[in-house]
PDB file of C-alpha atoms in Angstrom:
ATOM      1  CA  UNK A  14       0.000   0.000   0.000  1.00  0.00           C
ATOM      2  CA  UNK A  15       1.412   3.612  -1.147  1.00  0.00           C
ATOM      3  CA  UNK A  16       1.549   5.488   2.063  1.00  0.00           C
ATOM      4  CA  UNK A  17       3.640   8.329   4.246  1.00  0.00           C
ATOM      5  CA  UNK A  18       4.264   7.218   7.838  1.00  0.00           C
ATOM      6  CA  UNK A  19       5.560   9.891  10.629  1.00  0.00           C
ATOM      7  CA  UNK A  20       6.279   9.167  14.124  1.00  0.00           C
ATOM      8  CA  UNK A  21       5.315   9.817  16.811  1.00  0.00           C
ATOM      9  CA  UNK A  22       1.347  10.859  15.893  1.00  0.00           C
ATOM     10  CA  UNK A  23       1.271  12.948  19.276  1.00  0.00           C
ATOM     11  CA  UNK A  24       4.196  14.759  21.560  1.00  0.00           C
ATOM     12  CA  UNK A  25       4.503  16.527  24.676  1.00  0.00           C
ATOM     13  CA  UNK A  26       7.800  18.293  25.260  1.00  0.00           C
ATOM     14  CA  UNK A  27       9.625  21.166  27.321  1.00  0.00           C
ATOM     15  CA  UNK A  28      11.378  24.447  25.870  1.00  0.00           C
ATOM     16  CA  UNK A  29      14.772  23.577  24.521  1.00  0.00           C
ATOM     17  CA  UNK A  30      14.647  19.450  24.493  1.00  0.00           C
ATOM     18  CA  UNK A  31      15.380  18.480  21.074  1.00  0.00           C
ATOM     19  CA  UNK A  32      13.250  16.344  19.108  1.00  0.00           C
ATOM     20  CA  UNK A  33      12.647  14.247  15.569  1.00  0.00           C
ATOM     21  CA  UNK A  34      10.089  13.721  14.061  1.00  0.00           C
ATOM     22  CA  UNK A  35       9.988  10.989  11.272  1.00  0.00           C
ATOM     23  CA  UNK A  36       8.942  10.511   7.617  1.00  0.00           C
ATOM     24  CA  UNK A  37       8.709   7.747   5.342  1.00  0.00           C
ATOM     25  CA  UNK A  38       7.447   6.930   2.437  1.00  0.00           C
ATOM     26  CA  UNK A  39       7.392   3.939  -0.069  1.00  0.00           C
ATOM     27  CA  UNK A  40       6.453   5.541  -3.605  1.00  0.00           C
ATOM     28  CA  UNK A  41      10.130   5.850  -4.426  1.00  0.00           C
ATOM     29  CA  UNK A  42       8.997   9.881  -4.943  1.00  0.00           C
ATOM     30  CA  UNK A  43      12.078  13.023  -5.569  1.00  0.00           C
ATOM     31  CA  UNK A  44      10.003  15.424  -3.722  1.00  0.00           C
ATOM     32  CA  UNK A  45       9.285  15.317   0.203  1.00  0.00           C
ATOM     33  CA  UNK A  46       8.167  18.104   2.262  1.00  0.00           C
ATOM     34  CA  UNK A  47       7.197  19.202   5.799  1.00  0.00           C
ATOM     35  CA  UNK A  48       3.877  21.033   6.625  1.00  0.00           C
ATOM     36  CA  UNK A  49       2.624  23.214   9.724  1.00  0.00           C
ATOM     37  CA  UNK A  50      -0.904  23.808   9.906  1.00  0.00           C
ATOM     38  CA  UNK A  51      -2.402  26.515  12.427  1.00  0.00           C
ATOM     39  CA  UNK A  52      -5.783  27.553  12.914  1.00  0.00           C
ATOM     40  CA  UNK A  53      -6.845  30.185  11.040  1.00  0.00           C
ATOM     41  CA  UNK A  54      -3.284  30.168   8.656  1.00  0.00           C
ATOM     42  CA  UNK A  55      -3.815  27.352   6.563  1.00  0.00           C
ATOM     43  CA  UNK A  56      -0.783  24.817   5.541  1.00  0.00           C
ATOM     44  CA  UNK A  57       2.705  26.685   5.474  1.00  0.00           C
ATOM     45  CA  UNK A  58       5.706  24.461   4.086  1.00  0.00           C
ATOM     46  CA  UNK A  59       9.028  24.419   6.464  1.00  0.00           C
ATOM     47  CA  UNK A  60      11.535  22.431   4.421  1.00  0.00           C
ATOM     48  CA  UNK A  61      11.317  20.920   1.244  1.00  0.00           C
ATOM     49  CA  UNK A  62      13.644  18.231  -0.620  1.00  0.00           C
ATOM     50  CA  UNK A  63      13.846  17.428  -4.516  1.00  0.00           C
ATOM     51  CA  UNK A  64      16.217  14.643  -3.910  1.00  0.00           C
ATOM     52  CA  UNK A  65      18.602  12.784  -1.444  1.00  0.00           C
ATOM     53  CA  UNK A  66      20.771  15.540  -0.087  1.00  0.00           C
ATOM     54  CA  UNK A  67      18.977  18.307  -1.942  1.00  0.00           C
ATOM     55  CA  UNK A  68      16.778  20.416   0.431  1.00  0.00           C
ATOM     56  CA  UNK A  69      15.951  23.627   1.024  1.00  0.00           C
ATOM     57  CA  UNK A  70      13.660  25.995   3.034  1.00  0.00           C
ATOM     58  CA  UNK A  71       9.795  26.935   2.506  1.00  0.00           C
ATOM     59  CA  UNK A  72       7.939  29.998   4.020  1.00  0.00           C
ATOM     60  CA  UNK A  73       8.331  28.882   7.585  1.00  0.00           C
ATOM     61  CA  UNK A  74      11.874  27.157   8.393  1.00  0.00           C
ATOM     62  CA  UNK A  75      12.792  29.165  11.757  1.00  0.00           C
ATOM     63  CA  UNK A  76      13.918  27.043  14.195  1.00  0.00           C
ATOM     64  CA  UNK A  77      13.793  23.774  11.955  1.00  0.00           C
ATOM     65  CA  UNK A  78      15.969  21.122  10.638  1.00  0.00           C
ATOM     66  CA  UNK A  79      15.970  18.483   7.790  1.00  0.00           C
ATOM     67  CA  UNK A  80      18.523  16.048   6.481  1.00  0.00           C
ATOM     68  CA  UNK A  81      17.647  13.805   3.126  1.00  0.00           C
ATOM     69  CA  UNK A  82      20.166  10.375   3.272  1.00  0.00           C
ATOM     70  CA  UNK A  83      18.049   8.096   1.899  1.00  0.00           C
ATOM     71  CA  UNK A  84      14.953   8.509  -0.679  1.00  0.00           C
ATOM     72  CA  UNK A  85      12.642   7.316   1.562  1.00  0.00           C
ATOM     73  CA  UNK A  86      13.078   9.276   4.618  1.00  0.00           C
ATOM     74  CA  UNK A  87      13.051  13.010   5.355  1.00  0.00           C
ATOM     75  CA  UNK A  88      13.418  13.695   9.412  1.00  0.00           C
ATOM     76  CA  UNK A  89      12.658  16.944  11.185  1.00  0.00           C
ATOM     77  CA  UNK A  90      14.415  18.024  13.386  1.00  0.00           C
ATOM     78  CA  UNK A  91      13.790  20.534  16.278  1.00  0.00           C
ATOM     79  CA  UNK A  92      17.201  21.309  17.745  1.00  0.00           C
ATOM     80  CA  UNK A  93      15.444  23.940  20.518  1.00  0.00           C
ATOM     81  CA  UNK A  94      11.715  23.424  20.597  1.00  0.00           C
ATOM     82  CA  UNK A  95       9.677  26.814  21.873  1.00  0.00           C
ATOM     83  CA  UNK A  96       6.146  26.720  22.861  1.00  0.00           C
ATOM     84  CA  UNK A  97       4.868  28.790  19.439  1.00  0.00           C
ATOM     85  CA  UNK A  98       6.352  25.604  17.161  1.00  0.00           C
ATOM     86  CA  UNK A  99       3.418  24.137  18.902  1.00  0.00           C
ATOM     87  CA  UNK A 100       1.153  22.595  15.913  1.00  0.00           C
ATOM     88  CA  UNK A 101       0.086  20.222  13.304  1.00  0.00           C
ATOM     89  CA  UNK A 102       2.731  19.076  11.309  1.00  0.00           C
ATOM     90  CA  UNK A 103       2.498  16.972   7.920  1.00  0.00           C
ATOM     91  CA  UNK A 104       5.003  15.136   5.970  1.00  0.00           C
ATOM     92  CA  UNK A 105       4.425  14.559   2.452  1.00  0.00           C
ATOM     93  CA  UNK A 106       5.678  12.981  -0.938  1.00  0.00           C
ATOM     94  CA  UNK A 107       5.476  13.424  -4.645  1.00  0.00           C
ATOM     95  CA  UNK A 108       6.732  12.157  -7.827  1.00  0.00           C
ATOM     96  CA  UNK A 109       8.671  15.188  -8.777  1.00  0.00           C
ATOM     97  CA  UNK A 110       7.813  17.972  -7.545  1.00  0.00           C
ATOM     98  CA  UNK A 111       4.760  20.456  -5.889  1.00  0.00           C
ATOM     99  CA  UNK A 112       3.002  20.156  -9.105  1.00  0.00           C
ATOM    100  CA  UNK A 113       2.277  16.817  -8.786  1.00  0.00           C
ATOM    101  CA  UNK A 114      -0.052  14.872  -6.509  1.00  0.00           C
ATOM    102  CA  UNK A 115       1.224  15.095  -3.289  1.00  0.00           C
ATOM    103  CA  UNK A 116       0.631  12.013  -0.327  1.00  0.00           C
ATOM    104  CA  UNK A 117       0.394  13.243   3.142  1.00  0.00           C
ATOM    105  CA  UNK A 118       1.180  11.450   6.211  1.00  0.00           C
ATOM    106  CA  UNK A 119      -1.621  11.024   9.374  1.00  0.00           C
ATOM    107  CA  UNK A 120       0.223  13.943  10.977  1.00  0.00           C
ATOM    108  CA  UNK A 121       2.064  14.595  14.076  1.00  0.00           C
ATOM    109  CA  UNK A 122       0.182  16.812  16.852  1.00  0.00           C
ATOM    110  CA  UNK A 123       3.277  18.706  19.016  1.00  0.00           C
ATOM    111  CA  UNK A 124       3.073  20.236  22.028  1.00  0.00           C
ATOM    112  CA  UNK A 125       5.810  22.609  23.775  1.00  0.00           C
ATOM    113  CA  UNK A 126       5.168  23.404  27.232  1.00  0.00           C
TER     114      UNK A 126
ATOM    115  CA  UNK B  17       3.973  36.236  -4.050  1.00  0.00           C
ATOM    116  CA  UNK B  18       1.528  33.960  -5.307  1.00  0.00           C
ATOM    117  CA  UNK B  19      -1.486  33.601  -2.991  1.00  0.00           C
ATOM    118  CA  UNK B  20      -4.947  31.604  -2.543  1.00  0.00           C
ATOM    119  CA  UNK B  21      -7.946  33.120  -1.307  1.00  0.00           C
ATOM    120  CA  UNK B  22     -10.667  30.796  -0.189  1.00  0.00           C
ATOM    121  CA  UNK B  23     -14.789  31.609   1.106  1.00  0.00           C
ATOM    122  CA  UNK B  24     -14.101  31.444   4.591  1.00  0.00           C
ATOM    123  CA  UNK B  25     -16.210  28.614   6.519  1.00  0.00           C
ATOM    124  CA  UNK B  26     -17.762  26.907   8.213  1.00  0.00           C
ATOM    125  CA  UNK B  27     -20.059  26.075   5.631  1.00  0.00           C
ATOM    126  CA  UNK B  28     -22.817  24.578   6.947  1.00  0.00           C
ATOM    127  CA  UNK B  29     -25.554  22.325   4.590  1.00  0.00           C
ATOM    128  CA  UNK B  30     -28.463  19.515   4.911  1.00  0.00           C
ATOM    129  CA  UNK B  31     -27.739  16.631   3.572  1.00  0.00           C
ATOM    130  CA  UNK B  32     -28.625  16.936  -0.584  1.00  0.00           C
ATOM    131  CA  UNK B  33     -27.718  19.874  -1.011  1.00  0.00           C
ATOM    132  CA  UNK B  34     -25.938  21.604  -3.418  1.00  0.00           C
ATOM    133  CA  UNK B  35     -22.008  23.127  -2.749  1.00  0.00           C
ATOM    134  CA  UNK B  36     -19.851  25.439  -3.892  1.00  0.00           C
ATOM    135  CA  UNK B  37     -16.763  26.651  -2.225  1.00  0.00           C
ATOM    136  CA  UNK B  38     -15.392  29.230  -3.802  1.00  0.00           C
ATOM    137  CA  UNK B  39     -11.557  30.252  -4.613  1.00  0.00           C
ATOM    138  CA  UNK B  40      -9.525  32.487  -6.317  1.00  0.00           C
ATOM    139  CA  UNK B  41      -5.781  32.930  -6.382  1.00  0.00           C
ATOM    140  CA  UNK B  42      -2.723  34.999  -7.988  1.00  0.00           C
ATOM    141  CA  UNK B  43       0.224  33.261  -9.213  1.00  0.00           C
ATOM    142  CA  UNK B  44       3.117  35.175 -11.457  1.00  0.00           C
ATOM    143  CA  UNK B  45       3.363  32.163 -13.336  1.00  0.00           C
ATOM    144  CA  UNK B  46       1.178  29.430 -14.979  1.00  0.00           C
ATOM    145  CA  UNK B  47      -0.145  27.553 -11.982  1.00  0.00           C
ATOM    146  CA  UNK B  48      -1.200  24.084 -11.905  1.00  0.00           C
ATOM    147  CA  UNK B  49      -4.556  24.086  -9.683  1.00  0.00           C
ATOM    148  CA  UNK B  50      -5.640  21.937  -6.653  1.00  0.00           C
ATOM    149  CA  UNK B  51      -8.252  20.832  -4.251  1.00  0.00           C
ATOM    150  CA  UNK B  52      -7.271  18.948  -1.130  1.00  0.00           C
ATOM    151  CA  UNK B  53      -9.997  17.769   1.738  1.00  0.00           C
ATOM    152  CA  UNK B  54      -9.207  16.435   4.965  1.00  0.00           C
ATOM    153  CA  UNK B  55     -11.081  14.524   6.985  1.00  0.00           C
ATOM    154  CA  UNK B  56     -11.115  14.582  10.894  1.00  0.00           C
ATOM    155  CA  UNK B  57      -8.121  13.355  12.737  1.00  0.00           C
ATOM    156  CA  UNK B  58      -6.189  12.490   9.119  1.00  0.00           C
ATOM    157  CA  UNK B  59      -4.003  13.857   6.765  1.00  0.00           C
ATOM    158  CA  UNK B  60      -4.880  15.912   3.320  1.00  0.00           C
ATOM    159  CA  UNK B  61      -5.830  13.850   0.813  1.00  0.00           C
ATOM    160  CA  UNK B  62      -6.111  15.135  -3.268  1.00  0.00           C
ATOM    161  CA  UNK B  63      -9.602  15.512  -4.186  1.00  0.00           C
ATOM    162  CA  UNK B  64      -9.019  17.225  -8.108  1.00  0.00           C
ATOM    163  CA  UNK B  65      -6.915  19.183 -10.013  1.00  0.00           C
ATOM    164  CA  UNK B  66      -6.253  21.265 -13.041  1.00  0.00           C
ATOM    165  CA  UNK B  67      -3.098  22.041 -14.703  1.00  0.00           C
ATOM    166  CA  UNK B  68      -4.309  24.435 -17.715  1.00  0.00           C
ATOM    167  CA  UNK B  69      -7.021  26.966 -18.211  1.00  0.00           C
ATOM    168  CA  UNK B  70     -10.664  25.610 -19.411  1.00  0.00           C
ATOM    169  CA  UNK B  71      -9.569  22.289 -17.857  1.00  0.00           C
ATOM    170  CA  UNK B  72     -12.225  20.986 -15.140  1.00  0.00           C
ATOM    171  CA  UNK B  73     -11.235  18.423 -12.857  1.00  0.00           C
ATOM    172  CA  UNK B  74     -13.073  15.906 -11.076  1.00  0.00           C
ATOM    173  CA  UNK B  75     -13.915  13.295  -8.316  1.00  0.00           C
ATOM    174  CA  UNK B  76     -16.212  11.381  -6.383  1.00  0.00           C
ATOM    175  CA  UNK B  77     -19.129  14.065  -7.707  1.00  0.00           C
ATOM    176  CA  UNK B  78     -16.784  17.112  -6.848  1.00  0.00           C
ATOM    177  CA  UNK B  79     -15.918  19.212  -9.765  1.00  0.00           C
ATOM    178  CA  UNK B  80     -14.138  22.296 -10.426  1.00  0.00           C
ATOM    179  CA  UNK B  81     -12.774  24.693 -13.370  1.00  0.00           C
ATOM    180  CA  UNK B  82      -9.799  26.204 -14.178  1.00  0.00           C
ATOM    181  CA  UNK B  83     -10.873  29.695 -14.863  1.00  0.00           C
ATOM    182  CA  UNK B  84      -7.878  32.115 -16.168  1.00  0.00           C
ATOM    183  CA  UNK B  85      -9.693  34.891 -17.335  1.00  0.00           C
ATOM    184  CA  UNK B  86     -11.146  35.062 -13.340  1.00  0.00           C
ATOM    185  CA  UNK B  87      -8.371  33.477 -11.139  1.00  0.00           C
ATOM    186  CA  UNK B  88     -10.454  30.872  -9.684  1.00  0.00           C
ATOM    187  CA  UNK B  89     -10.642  27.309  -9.201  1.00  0.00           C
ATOM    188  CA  UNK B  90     -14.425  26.840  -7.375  1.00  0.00           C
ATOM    189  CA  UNK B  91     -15.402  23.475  -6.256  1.00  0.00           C
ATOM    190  CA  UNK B  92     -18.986  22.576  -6.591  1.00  0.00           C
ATOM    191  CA  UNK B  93     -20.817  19.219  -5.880  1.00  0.00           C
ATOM    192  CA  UNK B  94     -24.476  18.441  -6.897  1.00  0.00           C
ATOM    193  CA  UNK B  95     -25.778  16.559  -3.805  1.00  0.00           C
ATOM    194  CA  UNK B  96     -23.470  16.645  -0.701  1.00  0.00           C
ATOM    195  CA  UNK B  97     -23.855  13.300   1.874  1.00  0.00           C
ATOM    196  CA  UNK B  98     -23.015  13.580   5.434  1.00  0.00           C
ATOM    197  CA  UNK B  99     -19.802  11.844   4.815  1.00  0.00           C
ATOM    198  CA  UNK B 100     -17.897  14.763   2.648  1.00  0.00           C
ATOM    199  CA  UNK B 101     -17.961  17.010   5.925  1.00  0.00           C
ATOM    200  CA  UNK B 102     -14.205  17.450   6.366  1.00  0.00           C
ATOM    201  CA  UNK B 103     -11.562  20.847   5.820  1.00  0.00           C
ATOM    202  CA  UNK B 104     -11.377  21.963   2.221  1.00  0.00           C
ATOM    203  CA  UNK B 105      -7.787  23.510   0.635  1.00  0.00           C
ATOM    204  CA  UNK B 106      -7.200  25.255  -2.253  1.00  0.00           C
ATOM    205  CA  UNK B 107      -4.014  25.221  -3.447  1.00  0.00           C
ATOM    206  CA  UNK B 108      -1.909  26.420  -6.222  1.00  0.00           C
ATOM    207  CA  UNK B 109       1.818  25.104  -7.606  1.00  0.00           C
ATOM    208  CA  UNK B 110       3.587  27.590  -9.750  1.00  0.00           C
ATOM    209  CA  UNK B 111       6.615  26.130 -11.316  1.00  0.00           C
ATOM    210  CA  UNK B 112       6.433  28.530 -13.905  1.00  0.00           C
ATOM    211  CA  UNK B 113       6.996  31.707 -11.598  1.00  0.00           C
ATOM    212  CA  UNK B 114      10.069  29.160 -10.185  1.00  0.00           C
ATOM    213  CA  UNK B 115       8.676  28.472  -7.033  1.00  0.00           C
ATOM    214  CA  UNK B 116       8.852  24.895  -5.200  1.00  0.00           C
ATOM    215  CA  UNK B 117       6.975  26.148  -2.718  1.00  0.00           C
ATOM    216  CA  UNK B 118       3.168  25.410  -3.049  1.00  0.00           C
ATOM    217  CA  UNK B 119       0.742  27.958  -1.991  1.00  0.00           C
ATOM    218  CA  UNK B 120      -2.554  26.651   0.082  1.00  0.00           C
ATOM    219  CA  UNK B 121      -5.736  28.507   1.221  1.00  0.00           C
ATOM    220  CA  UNK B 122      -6.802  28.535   4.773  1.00  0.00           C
ATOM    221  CA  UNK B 123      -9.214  25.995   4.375  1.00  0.00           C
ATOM    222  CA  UNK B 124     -13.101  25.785   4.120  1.00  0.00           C
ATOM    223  CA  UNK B 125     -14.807  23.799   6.590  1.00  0.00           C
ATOM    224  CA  UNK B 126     -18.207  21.792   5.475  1.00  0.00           C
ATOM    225  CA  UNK B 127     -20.299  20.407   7.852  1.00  0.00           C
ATOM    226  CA  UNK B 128     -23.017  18.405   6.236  1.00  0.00           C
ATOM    227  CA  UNK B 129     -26.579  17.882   8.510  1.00  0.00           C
ATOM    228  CA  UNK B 130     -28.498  14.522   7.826  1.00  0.00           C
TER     229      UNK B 130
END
């Protein structure tokens, strides 16, 4: 089954502990890409990735990380969580590029006290 | 920067009836268009798209235009069920204006009454 998995689905943290979040997928796509959604804003991209160590930053990468080793995985990293990265987050894959379909994961619900 | 603009929600309809959510957008480029829904507790799913003017895409009895000459990209269904109540996005991909960086509305929310 084509699908994005991210761990963990749900995480409660403290200012300053870093954290990863995983991302997976098994389409063999070029193009992954991390989401924030907020209420009222809509989805904003952090980081995006056309292939293995090709990535670079969307509207929102403050206080993120990403790496690309592998095809399949695209990790985010929060090296100093604060309590306004406190959110929705999505991964998500696509054959090429944003113009294609994209696959989202389930989504990881973070919170930063 | 290119942008999405979407009716904002929630919309609120009895089972039947008929839909449209409306959206507009401004891209520098030629975008390639998109609808997205997403059900409680999950992740966005692709509903439709469009990638050139005049073109209408379509999907489980959603359906929606590519209108250049007006900037919009409105979804409409006939006869909504109680199951399509979920977060609508509109979103836009313009390659052509050399982003990589997809734009997405704020999202219309549908809630469907039996």
């Amino acid at each position: 089954e084509a699908q994005v998995t991210q761990n963990p689905r749900y995480l409660i943290t403290v200012t300053g502990k870093k954290l990863t979040v995983t991302c997976s997928q098994n389409m063999n796509h070029e193009y992954m890409s991390w989401y924030r959604q907020d209420p009222g804003l809509g989805l904003r991209q952090i980081y995006y990735s056309m292939n293995v160590e090709v990535t670079d930053k969307g509207d929102v990468p403050e206080g993120y990380k990403v790496s690309r080793k592998e095809k399949r995985n695209f990790p985010l990293i929060l090296e100093s969580p604060s309590p306004n990265q406190t959110s929705l987050y999505f991964c998500a894959s696509s054959l090429e590029g944003p113009a294609h379909d994209q696959y989202f994961g389930p989504g990881t619900r973070l919170l930063v006290l | 920067g290119d942008s999405v603009t979407q009716m904002e929600g929630p919309v609120t309809l009895s089972e039947e009836a008929f839909l449209t959510i409306n959206c507009t957008y401004t891209a520098t480029g030629y975008p390639s268009l998109f609808w997205y829904v997403q059900y409680p507790g999950e992740g966005l799913q692709l509903l439709l798209k469009a990638t050139k003017a005049d073109d209408k895409g379509s999907n489980k009895g959603f359906e929606a235009t590519y209108r250049k000459e007006t900037t919009s990209f409105h979804l409409e269904k006939g006869s909504v069920q109680v199951s399509d109540s979920a977060v609508y996005f509109c979103a836009l991909s313009d390659l052509g204006g050399g982003s990589y960086i997809p734009t997405f509305g704020r999202g219309t929310s549908l809630i469907v009454h039996p």
